[in-house]
């Protein structure tokens, strides 16, 4: 439990993050910024790391995984261009933080996490904070999630060798997918827009994510 004083400190740190790490560095989407100003990131990191919750970096969440850097999440969410009537699929739910942001931007969110204890914890955190339009699933997200398809938007929060074909198949016509594509240490954030059978690809900034595993992910030796 947080005291009222602690809650105020986190709130001030959160607003500082929005102003200095996001807005000042070129994130302009007001809906994205408002979501960052609302979601308590400290609730999604291990208790001993809470004092570092609003530093602009990825933090360990256990099982060799991380909660992504806020700036990178903001840039990717801006590129994703989520509308309030959208159904969104997130692959790599991790702590559930990005799913919480997405829940404020979209109508319905499906968030898939392959590591069971992380999926459980993300589900519990999101429920405790009252994010009711997010469904957390424990499965291989490279296969997508057919019952929720087709999706207006898909975001992948782990480094892919290539865009997983099932995700492209589960995207709506005109829908958009944002994913880091590349290998250890050298990924590019890719934006794909579905136009019939084609995917219109734009490569954007460089980024560093943990590997996507599973059927269309990295095999341990190749990564
Ligand atoms: N979005 C998360 C951070 C993601 S870290 C957050 O806001 O905290 C990337 C996550 O992707 C890790 O938790 C990892 O276990 C998960 N992951 C890797 N491969 C996956 C797959 N095939 N399906 C679902 N999740 C996967």
CSV table of C-alpha atoms and ligand atoms in Angstrom, one decimal:
chain,number,residue,atom,x,y,z
A,1,UNK,CA,0.0,0.0,0.0
A,2,UNK,CA,1.1,3.5,-0.8
A,3,UNK,CA,0.7,6.4,1.7
A,4,UNK,CA,-1.0,9.5,0.4
A,5,UNK,CA,2.4,11.3,0.5
A,6,UNK,CA,4.0,8.6,-1.6
A,7,UNK,CA,1.2,8.7,-4.1
A,8,UNK,CA,1.7,12.5,-4.5
A,9,UNK,CA,5.5,11.9,-5.1
A,10,UNK,CA,4.8,9.3,-7.8
A,11,UNK,CA,2.2,11.6,-9.4
A,12,UNK,CA,4.7,14.5,-9.6
A,13,UNK,CA,7.4,12.1,-11.0
A,14,UNK,CA,4.8,10.9,-13.6
A,15,UNK,CA,4.0,14.4,-14.7
A,16,UNK,CA,7.7,15.2,-14.9
A,17,UNK,CA,8.2,12.1,-17.1
A,18,UNK,CA,5.4,13.2,-19.4
A,19,UNK,CA,6.8,16.8,-19.7
A,20,UNK,CA,10.5,16.1,-19.9
A,21,UNK,CA,11.0,12.6,-21.3
A,22,UNK,CA,8.1,12.5,-23.7
A,23,UNK,CA,6.7,15.9,-24.7
A,24,UNK,CA,10.1,17.6,-24.7
A,25,UNK,CA,11.6,14.8,-26.9
A,26,UNK,CA,8.9,15.1,-29.6
A,27,UNK,CA,5.9,13.0,-28.5
A,28,UNK,CA,2.9,15.2,-29.4
A,29,UNK,CA,-0.1,12.9,-29.4
A,30,UNK,CA,-2.3,14.3,-26.6
A,31,UNK,CA,-4.2,11.1,-26.1
A,32,UNK,CA,-0.9,9.2,-25.7
A,33,UNK,CA,0.5,11.8,-23.3
A,34,UNK,CA,-2.7,11.8,-21.2
A,35,UNK,CA,-2.6,8.0,-20.9
A,36,UNK,CA,1.0,8.2,-19.6
A,37,UNK,CA,-0.1,10.9,-17.2
A,38,UNK,CA,-2.7,8.5,-15.8
A,39,UNK,CA,-1.1,5.0,-15.6
A,40,UNK,CA,0.9,4.4,-12.3
A,41,UNK,CA,4.1,2.8,-13.7
A,42,UNK,CA,5.3,2.2,-10.2
A,43,UNK,CA,2.6,-0.5,-9.8
A,44,UNK,CA,4.0,-2.5,-12.8
A,45,UNK,CA,7.6,-2.7,-11.5
A,46,UNK,CA,9.0,-4.9,-8.6
A,47,UNK,CA,8.5,-3.2,-5.3
A,48,UNK,CA,12.3,-2.5,-4.7
A,49,UNK,CA,12.5,-0.7,-8.1
A,50,UNK,CA,9.5,1.6,-7.5
A,51,UNK,CA,11.8,4.6,-6.7
A,52,UNK,CA,13.2,4.1,-10.3
A,53,UNK,CA,9.8,3.8,-11.9
A,54,UNK,CA,9.9,7.1,-13.7
A,55,UNK,CA,13.5,7.0,-14.9
A,56,UNK,CA,13.6,6.8,-18.7
A,57,UNK,CA,14.8,3.3,-19.0
A,58,UNK,CA,13.7,-0.3,-19.1
A,59,UNK,CA,13.6,-2.1,-15.8
A,60,UNK,CA,13.8,-5.8,-14.9
A,61,UNK,CA,10.5,-7.5,-14.1
A,62,UNK,CA,11.9,-11.0,-13.5
A,63,UNK,CA,12.2,-14.1,-15.7
A,64,UNK,CA,14.9,-12.3,-17.7
A,65,UNK,CA,12.3,-9.8,-19.1
A,66,UNK,CA,11.9,-6.0,-18.8
A,67,UNK,CA,9.2,-3.3,-18.7
A,68,UNK,CA,10.2,-1.2,-21.8
A,69,UNK,CA,11.6,2.3,-21.7
A,70,UNK,CA,8.7,4.9,-21.4
A,71,UNK,CA,10.0,7.0,-24.3
A,72,UNK,CA,10.1,4.0,-26.7
A,73,UNK,CA,6.7,2.9,-25.6
A,74,UNK,CA,5.3,6.4,-26.2
A,75,UNK,CA,6.9,6.6,-29.7
A,76,UNK,CA,5.5,3.2,-30.7
A,77,UNK,CA,2.1,4.0,-29.4
A,78,UNK,CA,2.1,7.3,-31.3
A,79,UNK,CA,3.0,5.4,-34.5
A,80,UNK,CA,0.3,2.8,-33.7
A,81,UNK,CA,-2.4,5.6,-33.9
A,82,UNK,CA,-5.0,3.9,-31.7
A,83,UNK,CA,-8.6,5.2,-31.9
A,84,UNK,CA,-11.1,4.9,-29.1
A,85,UNK,CA,-13.3,2.4,-31.1
A,86,UNK,CA,-10.3,0.1,-31.8
A,87,UNK,CA,-9.6,-3.5,-30.9
A,88,UNK,CA,-5.9,-3.9,-30.2
A,89,UNK,CA,-3.7,-7.0,-29.8
A,90,UNK,CA,-0.5,-6.7,-27.8
A,91,UNK,CA,2.1,-9.4,-28.1
A,92,UNK,CA,4.5,-9.5,-25.1
A,93,UNK,CA,2.3,-8.2,-22.2
A,94,UNK,CA,5.2,-8.4,-19.7
A,95,UNK,CA,4.3,-6.3,-16.7
A,96,UNK,CA,1.0,-5.2,-18.2
A,97,UNK,CA,2.0,-1.5,-18.3
A,98,UNK,CA,1.6,-1.0,-22.0
A,99,UNK,CA,-1.7,-2.9,-21.9
A,100,UNK,CA,-2.9,-0.4,-19.3
A,101,UNK,CA,-1.9,2.5,-21.6
A,102,UNK,CA,-3.7,0.8,-24.5
A,103,UNK,CA,-6.8,0.2,-22.4
A,104,UNK,CA,-7.1,4.0,-22.1
A,105,UNK,CA,-6.6,4.5,-25.8
A,106,UNK,CA,-8.7,1.6,-27.3
A,107,UNK,CA,-12.1,0.0,-26.8
A,108,UNK,CA,-10.8,-3.6,-26.3
A,109,UNK,CA,-7.3,-4.9,-25.7
A,110,UNK,CA,-6.0,-8.5,-25.9
A,111,UNK,CA,-2.6,-8.8,-24.4
A,112,UNK,CA,-0.6,-12.1,-24.8
A,113,UNK,CA,2.3,-13.1,-22.6
A,114,UNK,CA,4.1,-16.4,-23.0
A,115,UNK,CA,5.7,-16.6,-19.5
A,116,UNK,CA,2.9,-17.8,-17.2
A,117,UNK,CA,3.9,-16.1,-13.9
A,118,UNK,CA,4.2,-12.8,-15.8
A,119,UNK,CA,0.8,-13.3,-17.4
A,120,UNK,CA,-0.7,-14.0,-14.0
A,121,UNK,CA,0.9,-10.9,-12.4
A,122,UNK,CA,-0.1,-8.6,-15.3
A,123,UNK,CA,-3.7,-9.8,-15.1
A,124,UNK,CA,-3.7,-9.3,-11.3
A,125,UNK,CA,-2.2,-5.8,-11.5
A,126,UNK,CA,-4.5,-4.7,-14.3
A,127,UNK,CA,-7.6,-6.0,-12.4
A,128,UNK,CA,-6.5,-4.4,-9.1
A,129,UNK,CA,-6.2,-1.0,-10.9
A,130,UNK,CA,-9.6,-1.4,-12.6
A,131,UNK,CA,-8.6,-1.8,-16.3
A,132,UNK,CA,-11.6,-3.8,-17.3
A,133,UNK,CA,-11.3,-3.8,-21.1
A,134,UNK,CA,-8.0,-5.8,-21.1
A,135,UNK,CA,-7.9,-9.5,-21.5
A,136,UNK,CA,-4.5,-11.0,-20.6
A,137,UNK,CA,-3.8,-14.4,-22.2
A,138,UNK,CA,-0.9,-16.8,-21.6
A,139,UNK,CA,0.0,-18.2,-25.0
A,140,UNK,CA,2.4,-17.9,-27.9
A,141,UNK,CA,1.6,-14.5,-29.2
A,142,UNK,CA,3.3,-15.1,-32.6
A,143,UNK,CA,0.2,-17.1,-33.5
A,144,UNK,CA,-2.0,-14.1,-32.6
A,145,UNK,CA,-5.4,-14.7,-30.9
A,146,UNK,CA,-8.0,-15.8,-33.4
A,147,UNK,CA,-11.1,-15.2,-31.2
A,148,UNK,CA,-10.4,-11.5,-30.9
A,149,UNK,CA,-9.5,-11.1,-34.6
A,150,UNK,CA,-9.6,-9.1,-36.9
A,151,UNK,CA,-7.6,-6.4,-35.1
A,152,UNK,CA,-7.5,-2.6,-35.9
A,153,UNK,CA,-4.1,-2.4,-34.4
A,154,UNK,CA,-1.3,-4.9,-33.4
A,155,UNK,CA,1.8,-4.0,-31.4
A,156,UNK,CA,4.7,-6.4,-30.6
A,157,UNK,CA,6.8,-5.6,-27.6
A,158,UNK,CA,9.7,-8.0,-28.3
A,159,UNK,CA,12.2,-8.2,-31.2
A,160,UNK,CA,10.9,-10.3,-34.1
A,161,UNK,CA,13.1,-12.0,-36.8
A,162,UNK,CA,10.3,-11.0,-39.2
A,163,UNK,CA,6.7,-9.9,-38.8
A,164,UNK,CA,4.8,-13.1,-37.8
A,165,UNK,CA,2.5,-14.1,-40.7
A,166,UNK,CA,-0.5,-15.0,-38.4
A,167,UNK,CA,-0.4,-11.4,-37.0
A,168,UNK,CA,-0.5,-9.9,-40.5
A,169,UNK,CA,-3.4,-12.3,-41.3
A,170,UNK,CA,-5.3,-11.2,-38.2
A,171,UNK,CA,-5.0,-7.5,-39.1
A,172,UNK,CA,-8.0,-5.7,-40.5
A,173,UNK,CA,-7.8,-4.2,-44.0
A,174,UNK,CA,-6.3,-0.7,-43.5
A,175,UNK,CA,-5.1,-1.9,-40.0
A,176,UNK,CA,-1.7,-1.2,-38.6
A,177,UNK,CA,1.0,-3.2,-37.0
A,178,UNK,CA,4.0,-1.8,-35.1
A,179,UNK,CA,6.9,-4.1,-34.2
A,180,UNK,CA,10.7,-4.1,-33.5
A,181,UNK,CA,12.3,-6.3,-36.2
A,182,UNK,CA,15.9,-7.4,-36.0
A,183,UNK,CA,18.4,-9.2,-33.9
A,184,UNK,CA,20.1,-8.7,-30.6
A,185,UNK,CA,21.1,-5.1,-30.1
A,186,UNK,CA,20.1,-4.0,-33.7
A,187,UNK,CA,16.4,-3.7,-34.3
A,188,UNK,CA,14.3,-1.3,-36.3
A,189,UNK,CA,10.9,-0.3,-35.4
A,190,UNK,CA,8.7,-1.2,-38.3
A,191,UNK,CA,5.2,0.1,-39.1
A,192,UNK,CA,3.0,-2.0,-41.4
A,193,UNK,CA,-0.3,-1.0,-42.9
A,194,UNK,CA,-2.4,-3.7,-44.5
A,195,UNK,CA,-3.5,-3.0,-48.1
A,196,UNK,CA,-5.2,-6.1,-49.5
A,197,UNK,CA,-2.7,-8.9,-49.6
A,198,UNK,CA,0.2,-6.4,-49.3
A,199,UNK,CA,1.7,-4.8,-46.2
A,200,UNK,CA,2.9,-1.3,-46.7
A,201,UNK,CA,6.1,-1.1,-44.6
A,202,UNK,CA,7.8,1.9,-43.2
A,203,UNK,CA,11.1,1.5,-41.2
A,204,UNK,CA,11.6,4.0,-38.4
A,205,UNK,CA,13.9,4.4,-35.5
A,206,UNK,CA,16.3,1.9,-34.0
A,207,UNK,CA,15.4,0.2,-30.7
A,208,UNK,CA,16.5,-2.6,-28.3
A,209,UNK,CA,14.0,-5.2,-27.1
A,210,UNK,CA,14.2,-8.6,-25.6
A,211,UNK,CA,13.7,-11.5,-28.1
A,212,UNK,CA,10.3,-12.6,-29.3
A,213,UNK,CA,10.2,-16.4,-28.8
A,214,UNK,CA,7.6,-19.0,-30.0
A,215,UNK,CA,6.7,-20.4,-33.4
A,216,UNK,CA,7.6,-17.3,-35.4
A,217,UNK,CA,10.1,-15.9,-32.9
A,218,UNK,CA,13.8,-16.2,-32.5
A,219,UNK,CA,15.3,-19.7,-31.8
A,220,UNK,CA,17.7,-19.5,-28.9
A,221,UNK,CA,20.8,-20.2,-31.0
A,222,UNK,CA,20.0,-17.8,-33.7
A,223,UNK,CA,19.5,-14.9,-31.3
B,1,LIG,N1,5.0,-4.6,-22.9
B,1,LIG,C1,5.6,-5.1,-21.7
B,1,LIG,C2,7.1,-5.3,-21.9
B,1,LIG,C3,7.4,-6.3,-22.8
B,1,LIG,S1,8.9,-7.2,-22.6
B,1,LIG,C4,5.4,-4.1,-20.6
B,1,LIG,O1,4.7,-3.1,-20.8
B,1,LIG,O2,5.8,-4.4,-19.5
B,1,LIG,C5,8.6,-8.5,-23.8
B,1,LIG,C6,7.7,-9.6,-23.3
B,1,LIG,O3,7.4,-10.4,-24.5
B,1,LIG,C7,8.3,-10.5,-22.3
B,1,LIG,O4,7.6,-10.5,-21.1
B,1,LIG,C8,8.4,-11.8,-23.0
B,1,LIG,O5,8.2,-12.9,-22.1
B,1,LIG,C9,7.2,-11.7,-24.0
B,1,LIG,N2,7.3,-12.6,-25.1
B,1,LIG,C10,8.3,-13.1,-25.8
B,1,LIG,N3,7.9,-13.9,-26.8
B,1,LIG,C11,6.6,-14.0,-26.7
B,1,LIG,C12,5.6,-14.7,-27.5
B,1,LIG,N4,5.9,-15.5,-28.5
B,1,LIG,N5,4.3,-14.5,-27.1
B,1,LIG,C13,3.9,-13.7,-26.0
B,1,LIG,N6,4.8,-13.0,-25.3
B,1,LIG,C14,6.1,-13.2,-25.6
